[in-house]
PDB file of C-alpha atoms in Angstrom:
ATOM      1  CA  MET A   1      10.265 -15.797 -23.041  1.00 55.00           C
ATOM      2  CA  CYS A   2      10.568 -15.976 -19.271  1.00 66.00           C
ATOM      3  CA  LEU A   3       7.403 -14.841 -17.492  1.00 68.00           C
ATOM      4  CA  LYS A   4       9.308 -13.851 -14.375  1.00 71.00           C
ATOM      5  CA  THR A   5      11.454 -11.339 -16.241  1.00 78.00           C
ATOM      6  CA  THR A   6      10.933  -7.717 -15.327  1.00 82.00           C
ATOM      7  CA  THR A   7      12.739  -4.716 -16.717  1.00 86.00           C
ATOM      8  CA  ILE A   8      13.382  -1.971 -14.180  1.00 88.00           C
ATOM      9  CA  ILE A   9      13.519   1.523 -15.635  1.00 90.00           C
ATOM     10  CA  PRO A  10      14.468   4.574 -13.550  1.00 90.00           C
ATOM     11  CA  MET A  11      11.875   7.331 -13.933  1.00 89.00           C
ATOM     12  CA  PRO A  12      12.424  10.829 -12.538  1.00 90.00           C
ATOM     13  CA  LYS A  13      10.157  11.754  -9.606  1.00 85.00           C
ATOM     14  CA  LYS A  14      10.739  15.417 -10.227  1.00 81.00           C
ATOM     15  CA  SER A  15      12.505  17.648 -12.679  1.00 84.00           C
ATOM     16  CA  PRO A  16      15.320  18.614 -12.778  1.00 88.00           C
ATOM     17  CA  VAL A  17      17.012  15.518 -11.390  1.00 87.00           C
ATOM     18  CA  SER A  18      19.788  16.381  -8.955  1.00 88.00           C
ATOM     19  CA  CYS A  19      20.607  13.012  -7.360  1.00 87.00           C
ATOM     20  CA  LEU A  20      19.804   9.290  -7.574  1.00 85.00           C
ATOM     21  CA  ASN A  21      17.036   9.634  -4.968  1.00 84.00           C
ATOM     22  CA  ASP A  22      15.134  11.745  -7.498  1.00 87.00           C
ATOM     23  CA  TYR A  23      14.412   8.550  -9.465  1.00 88.00           C
ATOM     24  CA  ARG A  24      11.717   5.951  -8.833  1.00 86.00           C
ATOM     25  CA  PRO A  25      12.091   2.410 -10.168  1.00 86.00           C
ATOM     26  CA  ILE A  26       9.323   1.398 -12.583  1.00 87.00           C
ATOM     27  CA  ALA A  27       8.909  -2.316 -13.309  1.00 84.00           C
ATOM     28  CA  ILE A  28       7.969  -3.278 -16.857  1.00 86.00           C
ATOM     29  CA  THR A  29       6.395  -6.733 -16.634  1.00 84.00           C
ATOM     30  CA  PRO A  30       5.076  -8.921 -19.487  1.00 85.00           C
ATOM     31  CA  ILE A  31       1.328  -8.463 -20.066  1.00 86.00           C
ATOM     32  CA  ILE A  32       0.614 -12.141 -19.387  1.00 87.00           C
ATOM     33  CA  MET A  33       2.167 -11.756 -15.933  1.00 85.00           C
ATOM     34  CA  LYS A  34       0.053  -8.663 -15.248  1.00 84.00           C
ATOM     35  CA  CYS A  35      -3.068 -10.742 -16.042  1.00 88.00           C
ATOM     36  CA  PHE A  36      -1.821 -13.550 -13.806  1.00 86.00           C
ATOM     37  CA  GLU A  37      -1.151 -11.067 -10.976  1.00 84.00           C
ATOM     38  CA  ARG A  38      -4.726  -9.762 -11.235  1.00 86.00           C
ATOM     39  CA  LEU A  39      -6.125 -13.294 -11.033  1.00 87.00           C
ATOM     40  CA  ILE A  40      -4.048 -14.010  -7.934  1.00 84.00           C
ATOM     41  CA  MET A  41      -4.984 -10.646  -6.406  1.00 82.00           C
ATOM     42  CA  ARG A  42      -8.707 -11.391  -6.819  1.00 82.00           C
ATOM     43  CA  GLN A  43      -8.262 -14.781  -5.209  1.00 80.00           C
ATOM     44  CA  ILE A  44      -6.317 -13.313  -2.273  1.00 79.00           C
ATOM     45  CA  LYS A  45      -8.809 -10.459  -1.768  1.00 77.00           C
ATOM     46  CA  ASP A  46     -11.672 -12.959  -1.613  1.00 77.00           C
ATOM     47  CA  LEU A  47      -9.852 -14.836   1.166  1.00 76.00           C
ATOM     48  CA  LEU A  48      -9.028 -11.797   3.306  1.00 73.00           C
ATOM     49  CA  PRO A  49     -11.308 -11.031   6.231  1.00 71.00           C
ATOM     50  CA  PRO A  50     -13.420  -7.919   5.532  1.00 69.00           C
ATOM     51  CA  SER A  51     -12.423  -6.347   8.850  1.00 65.00           C
ATOM     52  CA  LEU A  52      -8.667  -6.144   8.321  1.00 68.00           C
ATOM     53  CA  ASP A  53      -8.423  -2.452   9.162  1.00 77.00           C
ATOM     54  CA  PRO A  54     -11.251   0.072   8.981  1.00 77.00           C
ATOM     55  CA  MET A  55      -8.692   2.830   8.463  1.00 81.00           C
ATOM     56  CA  GLN A  56      -7.284   1.235   5.306  1.00 79.00           C
ATOM     57  CA  PHE A  57      -7.776   3.556   2.345  1.00 79.00           C
ATOM     58  CA  ALA A  58      -5.138   2.481  -0.159  1.00 75.00           C
ATOM     59  CA  TYR A  59      -5.824  -0.143  -2.825  1.00 71.00           C
ATOM     60  CA  LEU A  60      -9.535  -0.361  -2.066  1.00 74.00           C
ATOM     61  CA  PRO A  61     -12.343   0.518  -4.476  1.00 77.00           C
ATOM     62  CA  ASN A  62     -14.160   3.771  -3.706  1.00 83.00           C
ATOM     63  CA  HIS A  63     -11.470   4.844  -1.220  1.00 82.00           C
ATOM     64  CA  SER A  64      -9.091   7.693  -1.851  1.00 83.00           C
ATOM     65  CA  LEU A  65      -6.664  10.109  -0.265  1.00 83.00           C
ATOM     66  CA  ASP A  66      -9.582  12.516   0.206  1.00 89.00           C
ATOM     67  CA  ASP A  67     -11.368   9.889   2.320  1.00 90.00           C
ATOM     68  CA  ALA A  68      -8.254   9.429   4.445  1.00 88.00           C
ATOM     69  CA  ILE A  69      -7.875  13.184   4.954  1.00 89.00           C
ATOM     70  CA  SER A  70     -11.518  13.814   5.833  1.00 92.00           C
ATOM     71  CA  THR A  71     -11.592  10.844   8.240  1.00 91.00           C
ATOM     72  CA  THR A  72      -8.392  12.048   9.922  1.00 89.00           C
ATOM     73  CA  LEU A  73      -9.731  15.580  10.253  1.00 91.00           C
ATOM     74  CA  HIS A  74     -13.026  14.353  11.670  1.00 92.00           C
ATOM     75  CA  LEU A  75     -11.356  12.029  14.185  1.00 90.00           C
ATOM     76  CA  SER A  76      -8.892  14.690  15.290  1.00 89.00           C
ATOM     77  CA  LEU A  77     -11.157  17.764  15.373  1.00 90.00           C
ATOM     78  CA  THR A  78     -14.221  16.204  17.036  1.00 91.00           C
ATOM     79  CA  PRO A  79     -12.561  15.791  20.473  1.00 89.00           C
ATOM     80  CA  LEU A  80     -11.248  19.357  20.283  1.00 89.00           C
ATOM     81  CA  GLU A  81     -14.809  20.660  20.591  1.00 89.00           C
ATOM     82  CA  ASN A  82     -14.599  19.773  24.298  1.00 89.00           C
ATOM     83  CA  LYS A  83     -12.765  22.041  26.718  1.00 89.00           C
ATOM     84  CA  ASP A  84      -9.256  21.063  27.876  1.00 90.00           C
ATOM     85  CA  THR A  85      -8.695  18.415  25.240  1.00 89.00           C
ATOM     86  CA  TYR A  86      -5.872  17.907  22.812  1.00 88.00           C
ATOM     87  CA  VAL A  87      -4.946  15.575  19.988  1.00 88.00           C
ATOM     88  CA  ARG A  88      -1.602  13.970  19.256  1.00 87.00           C
ATOM     89  CA  MET A  89      -0.893  12.903  15.697  1.00 85.00           C
ATOM     90  CA  LEU A  90       1.913  10.969  14.098  1.00 85.00           C
ATOM     91  CA  PHE A  91       2.424  10.954  10.341  1.00 80.00           C
ATOM     92  CA  ILE A  92       4.596   8.270   8.775  1.00 79.00           C
ATOM     93  CA  ASP A  93       5.624   8.132   5.137  1.00 74.00           C
ATOM     94  CA  PHE A  94       5.305   4.562   3.852  1.00 73.00           C
ATOM     95  CA  SER A  95       6.011   5.536   0.245  1.00 69.00           C
ATOM     96  CA  SER A  96       8.997   3.159  -0.021  1.00 69.00           C
ATOM     97  CA  ALA A  97       7.607   0.465   2.275  1.00 73.00           C
ATOM     98  CA  PHE A  98       7.145  -2.001  -0.582  1.00 72.00           C
ATOM     99  CA  ASN A  99      10.898  -2.002  -1.149  1.00 72.00           C
ATOM    100  CA  THR A 100      11.499  -3.199   2.417  1.00 80.00           C
ATOM    101  CA  ILE A 101       9.106  -6.183   2.512  1.00 82.00           C
ATOM    102  CA  ILE A 102      10.766  -9.351   3.763  1.00 85.00           C
ATOM    103  CA  PRO A 103       9.222 -12.210   1.744  1.00 84.00           C
ATOM    104  CA  GLN A 104       9.400 -14.679   4.650  1.00 88.00           C
ATOM    105  CA  HIS A 105       7.456 -12.309   6.926  1.00 89.00           C
ATOM    106  CA  LEU A 106       4.860 -11.707   4.210  1.00 85.00           C
ATOM    107  CA  THR A 107       4.410 -15.465   3.786  1.00 87.00           C
ATOM    108  CA  GLU A 108       3.946 -15.881   7.547  1.00 90.00           C
ATOM    109  CA  LYS A 109       1.328 -13.106   7.691  1.00 85.00           C
ATOM    110  CA  LEU A 110      -0.576 -14.564   4.734  1.00 82.00           C
ATOM    111  CA  SER A 111      -0.499 -17.958   6.422  1.00 86.00           C
ATOM    112  CA  LEU A 112      -1.957 -16.431   9.616  1.00 85.00           C
ATOM    113  CA  LEU A 113      -4.785 -15.006   7.513  1.00 79.00           C
ATOM    114  CA  GLY A 114      -5.535 -18.480   6.185  1.00 80.00           C
ATOM    115  CA  ILE A 115      -4.187 -17.875   2.701  1.00 80.00           C
ATOM    116  CA  ASN A 116      -2.412 -20.725   0.936  1.00 78.00           C
ATOM    117  CA  THR A 117       1.235 -19.617   0.957  1.00 77.00           C
ATOM    118  CA  SER A 118       1.948 -21.365  -2.335  1.00 76.00           C
ATOM    119  CA  LEU A 119       0.018 -18.510  -3.961  1.00 67.00           C
TER     120      LEU A 119
END
Protein backbone atom coordinates (compact mmCIF):
# COMPACT_ATOMS: atom_id res chain seq x y z
CA MET A 1 0.00 0.00 0.00
CA CYS A 2 1.41 3.36 -1.01
CA LEU A 3 0.89 6.03 1.65
CA LYS A 4 1.00 8.83 -0.89
CA THR A 5 -1.96 7.46 -2.83
CA THR A 6 -5.09 9.57 -2.78
CA THR A 7 -8.36 8.87 -4.51
CA ILE A 8 -10.12 11.96 -5.84
CA ILE A 9 -13.89 11.70 -5.96
CA PRO A 10 -16.08 14.40 -7.53
CA MET A 11 -18.84 15.47 -5.14
CA PRO A 12 -21.68 17.76 -6.22
CA LYS A 13 -21.61 21.24 -4.64
CA LYS A 14 -25.27 21.71 -5.37
CA SER A 15 -28.16 19.79 -6.80
CA PRO A 16 -29.08 19.42 -9.61
CA VAL A 17 -25.68 19.36 -11.29
CA SER A 18 -25.67 21.31 -14.54
CA CYS A 19 -21.96 21.54 -15.39
CA LEU A 20 -18.52 20.32 -14.27
CA ASN A 21 -18.02 23.41 -12.10
CA ASP A 22 -20.86 22.15 -9.91
CA TYR A 23 -18.50 19.46 -8.58
CA ARG A 24 -15.86 19.77 -5.86
CA PRO A 25 -12.95 17.33 -5.69
CA ILE A 26 -12.81 15.35 -2.44
CA ALA A 27 -9.55 13.58 -1.61
CA ILE A 28 -9.82 10.19 0.07
CA THR A 29 -6.50 9.62 1.84
CA PRO A 30 -5.38 6.56 3.85
CA ILE A 31 -6.04 6.95 7.59
CA ILE A 32 -2.35 6.56 8.45
CA MET A 33 -1.56 9.55 6.23
CA LYS A 34 -4.28 11.61 7.92
CA CYS A 35 -2.61 10.86 11.29
CA PHE A 36 0.79 11.77 9.86
CA GLU A 37 -0.62 15.04 8.46
CA ARG A 38 -1.97 15.97 11.91
CA LEU A 39 1.41 15.32 13.51
CA ILE A 40 3.13 17.52 10.93
CA MET A 41 0.44 20.20 11.29
CA ARG A 42 0.98 20.36 15.07
CA GLN A 43 4.71 20.67 14.59
CA ILE A 44 4.31 23.45 12.00
CA LYS A 45 1.75 25.35 14.12
CA ASP A 46 4.14 25.29 17.08
CA LEU A 47 6.84 26.88 14.91
CA LEU A 48 4.68 29.65 13.46
CA PRO A 49 4.90 33.08 15.06
CA PRO A 50 1.71 33.87 17.02
CA SER A 51 1.32 37.23 15.28
CA LEU A 52 0.99 36.02 11.69
CA ASP A 53 -2.22 37.93 11.00
CA PRO A 54 -4.69 39.15 13.61
CA MET A 55 -7.44 39.02 10.99
CA GLN A 56 -6.95 35.30 10.35
CA PHE A 57 -10.12 33.41 11.22
CA ALA A 58 -9.90 30.20 9.21
CA TYR A 59 -8.31 27.04 10.60
CA LEU A 60 -7.89 28.45 14.10
CA PRO A 61 -9.54 27.08 17.25
CA ASN A 62 -12.38 29.21 18.62
CA HIS A 63 -12.55 31.29 15.43
CA SER A 64 -15.42 31.12 13.00
CA LEU A 65 -17.16 32.85 10.13
CA ASP A 66 -19.31 34.67 12.71
CA ASP A 67 -16.15 36.15 14.25
CA ALA A 68 -14.98 37.32 10.83
CA ILE A 69 -18.36 38.91 10.07
CA SER A 70 -18.70 40.69 13.41
CA THR A 71 -15.11 41.98 13.25
CA THR A 72 -15.66 43.25 9.70
CA LEU A 73 -18.90 44.96 10.67
CA HIS A 74 -17.31 46.57 13.71
CA LEU A 75 -14.27 47.80 11.77
CA SER A 76 -16.40 49.16 8.94
CA LEU A 77 -19.30 50.69 10.90
CA THR A 78 -17.31 52.37 13.70
CA PRO A 79 -15.77 55.07 11.44
CA LEU A 80 -19.19 55.76 9.92
CA GLU A 81 -20.36 57.20 13.24
CA ASN A 82 -18.30 60.30 12.38
CA LYS A 83 -19.63 62.88 9.95
CA ASP A 84 -18.29 62.91 6.37
CA THR A 85 -16.65 59.51 6.53
CA TYR A 86 -16.94 56.51 4.28
CA VAL A 87 -15.65 52.96 4.10
CA ARG A 88 -14.34 51.08 1.10
CA MET A 89 -14.50 47.30 1.18
CA LEU A 90 -13.17 44.62 -1.11
CA PHE A 91 -14.38 41.03 -0.88
CA ILE A 92 -12.34 38.28 -2.49
CA ASP A 93 -13.39 34.66 -2.78
CA PHE A 94 -10.45 32.39 -1.94
CA SER A 95 -12.54 29.22 -2.01
CA SER A 96 -10.36 27.60 -4.69
CA ALA A 97 -7.07 29.15 -3.57
CA PHE A 98 -5.69 25.82 -2.37
CA ASN A 99 -5.83 24.51 -5.93
CA THR A 100 -3.53 27.30 -7.12
CA ILE A 101 -0.70 26.93 -4.56
CA ILE A 102 2.72 26.73 -6.18
CA PRO A 103 4.74 24.28 -4.06
CA GLN A 104 8.03 26.14 -4.60
CA HIS A 105 6.52 29.40 -3.33
CA LEU A 106 5.03 27.62 -0.31
CA THR A 107 8.44 26.13 0.51
CA GLU A 108 10.06 29.57 0.26
CA LYS A 109 7.46 31.13 2.58
CA LEU A 110 7.85 28.33 5.13
CA SER A 111 11.61 28.79 4.99
CA LEU A 112 11.20 32.54 5.68
CA LEU A 113 9.14 31.64 8.74
CA GLY A 114 11.97 29.45 10.00
CA ILE A 115 10.27 26.15 9.31
CA ASN A 116 12.40 23.24 8.14
CA THR A 117 11.40 22.85 4.48
CA SER A 118 11.98 19.10 4.56
CA LEU A 119 8.73 18.91 6.54
